[in-house]
mmCIF file with all atom_site columns, C-alpha atoms and ligand atoms in Angstrom:
data_model
loop_
_atom_site.group_PDB
_atom_site.id
_atom_site.type_symbol
_atom_site.label_atom_id
_atom_site.label_alt_id
_atom_site.label_comp_id
_atom_site.label_asym_id
_atom_site.label_entity_id
_atom_site.label_seq_id
_atom_site.pdbx_PDB_ins_code
_atom_site.Cartn_x
_atom_site.Cartn_y
_atom_site.Cartn_z
_atom_site.occupancy
_atom_site.B_iso_or_equiv
_atom_site.pdbx_formal_charge
_atom_site.auth_seq_id
_atom_site.auth_comp_id
_atom_site.auth_asym_id
_atom_site.auth_atom_id
_atom_site.pdbx_PDB_model_num
ATOM   1   C  CA  . UNK P 1 1   ? -30.258 40.779 -196.491 1.00 0.00 ? 1   UNK P CA  1
ATOM   2   C  CA  . UNK P 1 2   ? -28.719 37.320 -196.061 1.00 0.00 ? 2   UNK P CA  1
ATOM   3   C  CA  . UNK P 1 3   ? -25.637 36.919 -197.147 1.00 0.00 ? 3   UNK P CA  1
ATOM   4   C  CA  . UNK P 1 4   ? -25.707 33.643 -198.371 1.00 0.00 ? 4   UNK P CA  1
ATOM   5   C  CA  . UNK P 1 5   ? -28.954 34.209 -200.394 1.00 0.00 ? 5   UNK P CA  1
ATOM   6   C  CA  . UNK P 1 6   ? -28.678 34.293 -203.538 1.00 0.00 ? 6   UNK P CA  1
ATOM   7   C  CA  . UNK P 1 7   ? -31.977 36.398 -204.379 1.00 0.00 ? 7   UNK P CA  1
ATOM   8   C  CA  . UNK P 1 8   ? -30.534 38.694 -201.125 1.00 0.00 ? 8   UNK P CA  1
ATOM   9   C  CA  . UNK P 1 9   ? -27.654 39.384 -203.476 1.00 0.00 ? 9   UNK P CA  1
ATOM   10  C  CA  . UNK P 1 10  ? -29.947 40.010 -206.257 1.00 0.00 ? 10  UNK P CA  1
ATOM   11  C  CA  . UNK P 1 11  ? -31.966 42.714 -204.535 1.00 0.00 ? 11  UNK P CA  1
ATOM   12  C  CA  . UNK P 1 12  ? -28.316 44.536 -203.897 1.00 0.00 ? 12  UNK P CA  1
ATOM   13  C  CA  . UNK P 1 13  ? -27.429 44.787 -206.838 1.00 0.00 ? 13  UNK P CA  1
ATOM   14  C  CA  . UNK P 1 14  ? -24.104 42.048 -206.276 1.00 0.00 ? 14  UNK P CA  1
ATOM   15  C  CA  . UNK P 1 15  ? -25.823 39.675 -208.576 1.00 0.00 ? 15  UNK P CA  1
ATOM   16  C  CA  . UNK P 1 16  ? -26.805 40.569 -211.890 1.00 0.00 ? 16  UNK P CA  1
ATOM   17  C  CA  . UNK P 1 17  ? -30.733 40.172 -213.448 1.00 0.00 ? 17  UNK P CA  1
ATOM   18  C  CA  . UNK P 1 18  ? -32.539 41.161 -216.236 1.00 0.00 ? 18  UNK P CA  1
ATOM   19  C  CA  . UNK P 1 19  ? -35.419 42.947 -214.517 1.00 0.00 ? 19  UNK P CA  1
ATOM   20  C  CA  . UNK P 1 20  ? -38.966 43.177 -215.325 1.00 0.00 ? 20  UNK P CA  1
ATOM   21  C  CA  . UNK P 1 21  ? -40.469 45.404 -211.910 1.00 0.00 ? 21  UNK P CA  1
ATOM   22  C  CA  . UNK P 1 22  ? -39.135 47.099 -209.380 1.00 0.00 ? 22  UNK P CA  1
ATOM   23  C  CA  . UNK P 1 23  ? -40.393 49.267 -206.405 1.00 0.00 ? 23  UNK P CA  1
ATOM   24  C  CA  . UNK P 1 24  ? -39.349 49.475 -202.884 1.00 0.00 ? 24  UNK P CA  1
ATOM   25  C  CA  . UNK P 1 25  ? -40.443 46.526 -201.595 1.00 0.00 ? 25  UNK P CA  1
ATOM   26  C  CA  . UNK P 1 26  ? -40.720 44.341 -204.449 1.00 0.00 ? 26  UNK P CA  1
ATOM   27  C  CA  . UNK P 1 27  ? -38.969 43.256 -207.425 1.00 0.00 ? 27  UNK P CA  1
ATOM   28  C  CA  . UNK P 1 28  ? -39.489 40.784 -210.254 1.00 0.00 ? 28  UNK P CA  1
ATOM   29  C  CA  . UNK P 1 29  ? -36.793 39.346 -212.808 1.00 0.00 ? 29  UNK P CA  1
ATOM   30  C  CA  . UNK P 1 30  ? -36.225 36.547 -215.340 1.00 0.00 ? 30  UNK P CA  1
ATOM   31  C  CA  . UNK P 1 31  ? -35.805 33.231 -214.217 1.00 0.00 ? 31  UNK P CA  1
ATOM   32  C  CA  . UNK P 1 32  ? -32.269 32.435 -215.038 1.00 0.00 ? 32  UNK P CA  1
ATOM   33  C  CA  . UNK P 1 33  ? -33.918 28.464 -216.291 1.00 0.00 ? 33  UNK P CA  1
ATOM   34  C  CA  . UNK P 1 34  ? -37.192 29.423 -217.397 1.00 0.00 ? 34  UNK P CA  1
ATOM   35  C  CA  . UNK P 1 35  ? -39.646 25.996 -217.741 1.00 0.00 ? 35  UNK P CA  1
ATOM   36  C  CA  . UNK P 1 36  ? -41.471 28.346 -220.401 1.00 0.00 ? 36  UNK P CA  1
ATOM   37  C  CA  . UNK P 1 37  ? -39.634 31.524 -221.967 1.00 0.00 ? 37  UNK P CA  1
ATOM   38  C  CA  . UNK P 1 38  ? -40.643 34.361 -220.075 1.00 0.00 ? 38  UNK P CA  1
ATOM   39  C  CA  . UNK P 1 39  ? -40.515 32.653 -216.592 1.00 0.00 ? 39  UNK P CA  1
ATOM   40  C  CA  . UNK P 1 40  ? -40.827 35.287 -214.329 1.00 0.00 ? 40  UNK P CA  1
ATOM   41  C  CA  . UNK P 1 41  ? -39.681 35.389 -210.441 1.00 0.00 ? 41  UNK P CA  1
ATOM   42  C  CA  . UNK P 1 42  ? -41.611 38.058 -208.209 1.00 0.00 ? 42  UNK P CA  1
ATOM   43  C  CA  . UNK P 1 43  ? -39.753 38.095 -204.133 1.00 0.00 ? 43  UNK P CA  1
ATOM   44  C  CA  . UNK P 1 44  ? -39.957 40.448 -201.581 1.00 0.00 ? 44  UNK P CA  1
ATOM   45  C  CA  . UNK P 1 45  ? -36.614 43.188 -201.647 1.00 0.00 ? 45  UNK P CA  1
ATOM   46  C  CA  . UNK P 1 46  ? -36.471 41.717 -197.181 1.00 0.00 ? 46  UNK P CA  1
ATOM   47  C  CA  . UNK P 1 47  ? -35.476 37.864 -196.691 1.00 0.00 ? 47  UNK P CA  1
ATOM   48  C  CA  . UNK P 1 48  ? -38.117 36.157 -195.275 1.00 0.00 ? 48  UNK P CA  1
ATOM   49  C  CA  . UNK P 1 49  ? -39.117 32.629 -195.997 1.00 0.00 ? 49  UNK P CA  1
ATOM   50  C  CA  . UNK P 1 50  ? -41.679 30.469 -195.747 1.00 0.00 ? 50  UNK P CA  1
ATOM   51  C  CA  . UNK P 1 51  ? -45.000 31.630 -197.081 1.00 0.00 ? 51  UNK P CA  1
ATOM   52  C  CA  . UNK P 1 52  ? -45.875 31.048 -193.258 1.00 0.00 ? 52  UNK P CA  1
ATOM   53  C  CA  . UNK P 1 53  ? -43.661 34.025 -192.342 1.00 0.00 ? 53  UNK P CA  1
ATOM   54  C  CA  . UNK P 1 54  ? -44.722 37.184 -194.459 1.00 0.00 ? 54  UNK P CA  1
ATOM   55  C  CA  . UNK P 1 55  ? -46.770 39.988 -192.619 1.00 0.00 ? 55  UNK P CA  1
ATOM   56  C  CA  . UNK P 1 56  ? -50.150 40.203 -194.522 1.00 0.00 ? 56  UNK P CA  1
ATOM   57  C  CA  . UNK P 1 57  ? -49.371 43.790 -195.776 1.00 0.00 ? 57  UNK P CA  1
ATOM   58  C  CA  . UNK P 1 58  ? -46.631 42.312 -197.591 1.00 0.00 ? 58  UNK P CA  1
ATOM   59  C  CA  . UNK P 1 59  ? -48.400 39.535 -199.244 1.00 0.00 ? 59  UNK P CA  1
ATOM   60  C  CA  . UNK P 1 60  ? -50.843 41.538 -200.535 1.00 0.00 ? 60  UNK P CA  1
ATOM   61  C  CA  . UNK P 1 61  ? -48.578 43.979 -202.196 1.00 0.00 ? 61  UNK P CA  1
ATOM   62  C  CA  . UNK P 1 62  ? -46.203 40.911 -203.727 1.00 0.00 ? 62  UNK P CA  1
ATOM   63  C  CA  . UNK P 1 63  ? -49.826 38.879 -204.747 1.00 0.00 ? 63  UNK P CA  1
ATOM   64  C  CA  . UNK P 1 64  ? -50.770 42.239 -206.432 1.00 0.00 ? 64  UNK P CA  1
ATOM   65  C  CA  . UNK P 1 65  ? -47.638 42.709 -208.421 1.00 0.00 ? 65  UNK P CA  1
ATOM   66  C  CA  . UNK P 1 66  ? -47.823 38.324 -209.351 1.00 0.00 ? 66  UNK P CA  1
ATOM   67  C  CA  . UNK P 1 67  ? -51.619 39.139 -211.185 1.00 0.00 ? 67  UNK P CA  1
ATOM   68  C  CA  . UNK P 1 68  ? -49.855 42.439 -212.596 1.00 0.00 ? 68  UNK P CA  1
ATOM   69  C  CA  . UNK P 1 69  ? -46.530 40.488 -214.400 1.00 0.00 ? 69  UNK P CA  1
ATOM   70  C  CA  . UNK P 1 70  ? -49.751 37.775 -215.023 1.00 0.00 ? 70  UNK P CA  1
ATOM   71  C  CA  . UNK P 1 71  ? -51.319 40.477 -217.135 1.00 0.00 ? 71  UNK P CA  1
ATOM   72  C  CA  . UNK P 1 72  ? -48.697 41.776 -218.788 1.00 0.00 ? 72  UNK P CA  1
ATOM   73  C  CA  . UNK P 1 73  ? -47.247 38.375 -219.560 1.00 0.00 ? 73  UNK P CA  1
ATOM   74  C  CA  . UNK P 1 74  ? -50.321 38.206 -221.020 1.00 0.00 ? 74  UNK P CA  1
ATOM   75  C  CA  . UNK P 1 75  ? -50.327 41.688 -222.742 1.00 0.00 ? 75  UNK P CA  1
ATOM   76  C  CA  . UNK P 1 76  ? -47.070 41.719 -223.581 1.00 0.00 ? 76  UNK P CA  1
ATOM   77  C  CA  . UNK P 1 77  ? -46.797 38.122 -224.693 1.00 0.00 ? 77  UNK P CA  1
ATOM   78  C  CA  . UNK P 1 78  ? -49.497 37.176 -225.403 1.00 0.00 ? 78  UNK P CA  1
ATOM   79  C  CA  . UNK P 1 79  ? -49.264 34.052 -223.585 1.00 0.00 ? 79  UNK P CA  1
ATOM   80  C  CA  . UNK P 1 80  ? -52.442 31.976 -224.532 1.00 0.00 ? 80  UNK P CA  1
ATOM   81  C  CA  . UNK P 1 81  ? -52.152 30.889 -220.037 1.00 0.00 ? 81  UNK P CA  1
ATOM   82  C  CA  . UNK P 1 82  ? -50.356 31.857 -217.036 1.00 0.00 ? 82  UNK P CA  1
ATOM   83  C  CA  . UNK P 1 83  ? -49.522 29.629 -214.102 1.00 0.00 ? 83  UNK P CA  1
ATOM   84  C  CA  . UNK P 1 84  ? -48.491 30.717 -210.461 1.00 0.00 ? 84  UNK P CA  1
ATOM   85  C  CA  . UNK P 1 85  ? -46.445 28.345 -208.622 1.00 0.00 ? 85  UNK P CA  1
ATOM   86  C  CA  . UNK P 1 86  ? -44.424 28.802 -205.368 1.00 0.00 ? 86  UNK P CA  1
ATOM   87  C  CA  . UNK P 1 87  ? -42.758 26.107 -203.455 1.00 0.00 ? 87  UNK P CA  1
ATOM   88  C  CA  . UNK P 1 88  ? -41.888 26.076 -199.507 1.00 0.00 ? 88  UNK P CA  1
ATOM   89  C  CA  . UNK P 1 89  ? -38.923 23.606 -198.897 1.00 0.00 ? 89  UNK P CA  1
ATOM   90  C  CA  . UNK P 1 90  ? -37.213 21.428 -199.963 1.00 0.00 ? 90  UNK P CA  1
ATOM   91  C  CA  . UNK P 1 91  ? -39.924 18.388 -200.277 1.00 0.00 ? 91  UNK P CA  1
ATOM   92  C  CA  . UNK P 1 92  ? -41.529 20.961 -202.141 1.00 0.00 ? 92  UNK P CA  1
ATOM   93  C  CA  . UNK P 1 93  ? -39.213 21.529 -204.588 1.00 0.00 ? 93  UNK P CA  1
ATOM   94  C  CA  . UNK P 1 94  ? -37.913 24.456 -203.051 1.00 0.00 ? 94  UNK P CA  1
ATOM   95  C  CA  . UNK P 1 95  ? -34.387 24.797 -204.273 1.00 0.00 ? 95  UNK P CA  1
ATOM   96  C  CA  . UNK P 1 96  ? -33.739 29.055 -203.415 1.00 0.00 ? 96  UNK P CA  1
ATOM   97  C  CA  . UNK P 1 97  ? -35.264 29.611 -199.302 1.00 0.00 ? 97  UNK P CA  1
ATOM   98  C  CA  . UNK P 1 98  ? -35.982 33.071 -200.483 1.00 0.00 ? 98  UNK P CA  1
ATOM   99  C  CA  . UNK P 1 99  ? -39.356 33.742 -200.693 1.00 0.00 ? 99  UNK P CA  1
ATOM   100 C  CA  . UNK P 1 100 ? -40.630 33.075 -204.205 1.00 0.00 ? 100 UNK P CA  1
ATOM   101 C  CA  . UNK P 1 101 ? -43.418 33.610 -206.589 1.00 0.00 ? 101 UNK P CA  1
ATOM   102 C  CA  . UNK P 1 102 ? -43.227 31.691 -210.375 1.00 0.00 ? 102 UNK P CA  1
ATOM   103 C  CA  . UNK P 1 103 ? -45.128 32.809 -213.142 1.00 0.00 ? 103 UNK P CA  1
ATOM   104 C  CA  . UNK P 1 104 ? -44.793 31.493 -215.990 1.00 0.00 ? 104 UNK P CA  1
ATOM   105 C  CA  . UNK P 1 105 ? -46.522 31.989 -219.345 1.00 0.00 ? 105 UNK P CA  1
ATOM   106 C  CA  . UNK P 1 106 ? -49.089 29.301 -221.375 1.00 0.00 ? 106 UNK P CA  1
ATOM   107 C  CA  . UNK P 1 107 ? -48.626 29.165 -224.958 1.00 0.00 ? 107 UNK P CA  1
ATOM   108 C  CA  . UNK P 1 108 ? -50.858 27.007 -226.660 1.00 0.00 ? 108 UNK P CA  1
ATOM   109 C  CA  . UNK P 1 109 ? -49.140 23.518 -227.140 1.00 0.00 ? 109 UNK P CA  1
ATOM   110 C  CA  . UNK P 1 110 ? -46.211 25.219 -225.307 1.00 0.00 ? 110 UNK P CA  1
ATOM   111 C  CA  . UNK P 1 111 ? -45.018 21.469 -224.986 1.00 0.00 ? 111 UNK P CA  1
ATOM   112 C  CA  . UNK P 1 112 ? -44.795 21.653 -221.229 1.00 0.00 ? 112 UNK P CA  1
ATOM   113 C  CA  . UNK P 1 113 ? -47.216 19.362 -218.663 1.00 0.00 ? 113 UNK P CA  1
ATOM   114 C  CA  . UNK P 1 114 ? -47.405 19.177 -214.861 1.00 0.00 ? 114 UNK P CA  1
ATOM   115 C  CA  . UNK P 1 115 ? -47.087 15.555 -213.126 1.00 0.00 ? 115 UNK P CA  1
ATOM   116 C  CA  . UNK P 1 116 ? -50.275 16.052 -211.931 1.00 0.00 ? 116 UNK P CA  1
ATOM   117 C  CA  . UNK P 1 117 ? -50.447 12.179 -210.203 1.00 0.00 ? 117 UNK P CA  1
ATOM   118 C  CA  . UNK P 1 118 ? -53.803 12.355 -208.361 1.00 0.00 ? 118 UNK P CA  1
ATOM   119 C  CA  . UNK P 1 119 ? -54.281 9.985  -206.065 1.00 0.00 ? 119 UNK P CA  1
ATOM   120 C  CA  . UNK P 1 120 ? -57.273 9.042  -204.560 1.00 0.00 ? 120 UNK P CA  1
ATOM   121 C  CA  . UNK P 1 121 ? -58.594 8.586  -200.637 1.00 0.00 ? 121 UNK P CA  1
ATOM   122 C  CA  . UNK P 1 122 ? -59.089 5.116  -199.487 1.00 0.00 ? 122 UNK P CA  1
ATOM   123 C  CA  . UNK P 1 123 ? -62.911 6.228  -198.081 1.00 0.00 ? 123 UNK P CA  1
ATOM   124 C  CA  . UNK P 1 124 ? -64.595 9.588  -197.030 1.00 0.00 ? 124 UNK P CA  1
ATOM   125 C  CA  . UNK P 1 125 ? -62.979 9.627  -193.346 1.00 0.00 ? 125 UNK P CA  1
ATOM   126 C  CA  . UNK P 1 126 ? -59.999 9.045  -194.847 1.00 0.00 ? 126 UNK P CA  1
ATOM   127 C  CA  . UNK P 1 127 ? -61.065 12.506 -196.157 1.00 0.00 ? 127 UNK P CA  1
ATOM   128 C  CA  . UNK P 1 128 ? -63.028 13.969 -193.501 1.00 0.00 ? 128 UNK P CA  1
ATOM   129 C  CA  . UNK P 1 129 ? -60.227 12.687 -190.460 1.00 0.00 ? 129 UNK P CA  1
ATOM   130 C  CA  . UNK P 1 130 ? -57.174 14.988 -193.155 1.00 0.00 ? 130 UNK P CA  1
ATOM   131 C  CA  . UNK P 1 131 ? -59.269 18.385 -193.332 1.00 0.00 ? 131 UNK P CA  1
ATOM   132 C  CA  . UNK P 1 132 ? -60.286 18.072 -189.742 1.00 0.00 ? 132 UNK P CA  1
ATOM   133 C  CA  . UNK P 1 133 ? -56.584 18.043 -188.806 1.00 0.00 ? 133 UNK P CA  1
ATOM   134 C  CA  . UNK P 1 134 ? -55.833 21.114 -191.138 1.00 0.00 ? 134 UNK P CA  1
ATOM   135 C  CA  . UNK P 1 135 ? -58.649 22.722 -189.095 1.00 0.00 ? 135 UNK P CA  1
ATOM   136 C  CA  . UNK P 1 136 ? -57.746 22.578 -186.132 1.00 0.00 ? 136 UNK P CA  1
ATOM   137 C  CA  . UNK P 1 137 ? -54.244 23.917 -187.137 1.00 0.00 ? 137 UNK P CA  1
ATOM   138 C  CA  . UNK P 1 138 ? -55.719 27.150 -188.517 1.00 0.00 ? 138 UNK P CA  1
ATOM   139 C  CA  . UNK P 1 139 ? -55.586 30.370 -185.730 1.00 0.00 ? 139 UNK P CA  1
ATOM   140 C  CA  . UNK P 1 140 ? -58.409 31.518 -183.286 1.00 0.00 ? 140 UNK P CA  1
ATOM   141 C  CA  . UNK P 1 141 ? -58.670 35.250 -186.311 1.00 0.00 ? 141 UNK P CA  1
ATOM   142 C  CA  . UNK P 1 142 ? -58.354 34.648 -189.871 1.00 0.00 ? 142 UNK P CA  1
HETATM 143 P  P1  . 5GP X 2 .   ? -37.258 26.842 -206.588 1.00 0.00 ? 201 5GP X P1  1
HETATM 144 O  O1  . 5GP X 2 .   ? -37.549 25.290 -207.306 1.00 0.00 ? 201 5GP X O1  1
HETATM 145 O  O2  . 5GP X 2 .   ? -36.767 28.025 -205.463 1.00 0.00 ? 201 5GP X O2  1
HETATM 146 O  O3  . 5GP X 2 .   ? -38.763 27.308 -206.131 1.00 0.00 ? 201 5GP X O3  1
HETATM 147 O  O4  . 5GP X 2 .   ? -37.395 28.071 -207.992 1.00 0.00 ? 201 5GP X O4  1
HETATM 148 C  C1  . 5GP X 2 .   ? -36.032 29.109 -207.135 1.00 0.00 ? 201 5GP X C1  1
HETATM 149 C  C2  . 5GP X 2 .   ? -35.651 29.133 -209.334 1.00 0.00 ? 201 5GP X C2  1
HETATM 150 O  O5  . 5GP X 2 .   ? -35.402 30.798 -209.311 1.00 0.00 ? 201 5GP X O5  1
HETATM 151 C  C3  . 5GP X 2 .   ? -35.161 28.764 -210.210 1.00 0.00 ? 201 5GP X C3  1
HETATM 152 O  O6  . 5GP X 2 .   ? -36.320 28.442 -211.427 1.00 0.00 ? 201 5GP X O6  1
HETATM 153 C  C4  . 5GP X 2 .   ? -34.179 28.959 -211.129 1.00 0.00 ? 201 5GP X C4  1
HETATM 154 O  O7  . 5GP X 2 .   ? -34.363 28.604 -212.390 1.00 0.00 ? 201 5GP X O7  1
HETATM 155 C  C5  . 5GP X 2 .   ? -34.007 30.586 -210.290 1.00 0.00 ? 201 5GP X C5  1
HETATM 156 N  N1  . 5GP X 2 .   ? -32.807 30.310 -209.983 1.00 0.00 ? 201 5GP X N1  1
HETATM 157 C  C6  . 5GP X 2 .   ? -31.733 30.459 -209.159 1.00 0.00 ? 201 5GP X C6  1
HETATM 158 N  N2  . 5GP X 2 .   ? -30.376 30.827 -209.512 1.00 0.00 ? 201 5GP X N2  1
HETATM 159 C  C7  . 5GP X 2 .   ? -31.122 32.093 -210.087 1.00 0.00 ? 201 5GP X C7  1
HETATM 160 C  C8  . 5GP X 2 .   ? -30.530 33.370 -210.098 1.00 0.00 ? 201 5GP X C8  1
HETATM 161 O  O8  . 5GP X 2 .   ? -28.940 33.147 -209.886 1.00 0.00 ? 201 5GP X O8  1
HETATM 162 N  N3  . 5GP X 2 .   ? -30.824 33.943 -211.186 1.00 0.00 ? 201 5GP X N3  1
HETATM 163 C  C9  . 5GP X 2 .   ? -31.919 33.659 -211.209 1.00 0.00 ? 201 5GP X C9  1
HETATM 164 N  N4  . 5GP X 2 .   ? -32.557 34.842 -212.510 1.00 0.00 ? 201 5GP X N4  1
HETATM 165 N  N5  . 5GP X 2 .   ? -32.615 33.086 -211.322 1.00 0.00 ? 201 5GP X N5  1
HETATM 166 C  C10 . 5GP X 2 .   ? -31.924 32.308 -210.798 1.00 0.00 ? 201 5GP X C10 1
HETATM 167 ZN ZN1 . ZN  X 3 .   ? -32.542 36.146 -199.397 1.00 0.00 ? 202 ZN  X ZN1 1
#
């Protein structure tokens, strides 16, 4: 537990939350500032951040629960669709530095739109150059 972390405090019961699901490793609870009502957070109970530092097995557990919550929103809330988002770093909009997945129910005409501004590459070479740099960052074994 990180004593400065609000999500660790929620896990420890030192701060309240509205629980949706809990097991030994994972807690899902309602986001206090929903983008769409029903917006749920899925977090590991251990303090871990960012995504790149999570052990594979825990990540597999988390994403399995994310999918269950998404299904539960579709069934229980009659959501028409779901967005899953996950931010790493302040520059990416992360405010709470404890790994969390946002599971956001979407409804026809819910009024929300992502500000997704596509910015094309200047040339195919530029795109290939960036792909090459990403490939060079991949581990030898995946
Ligand atoms: P981030 O911007 O880090 O990806 O998302 C953090 C999320 O945590 C935000 O959507 C915010 O509304 C939510 N949040 C922050 N503090 C609390 C809290 O004390 N309780 C709950 N339930 N959600 C919180
Ligand atoms: Zn934490």
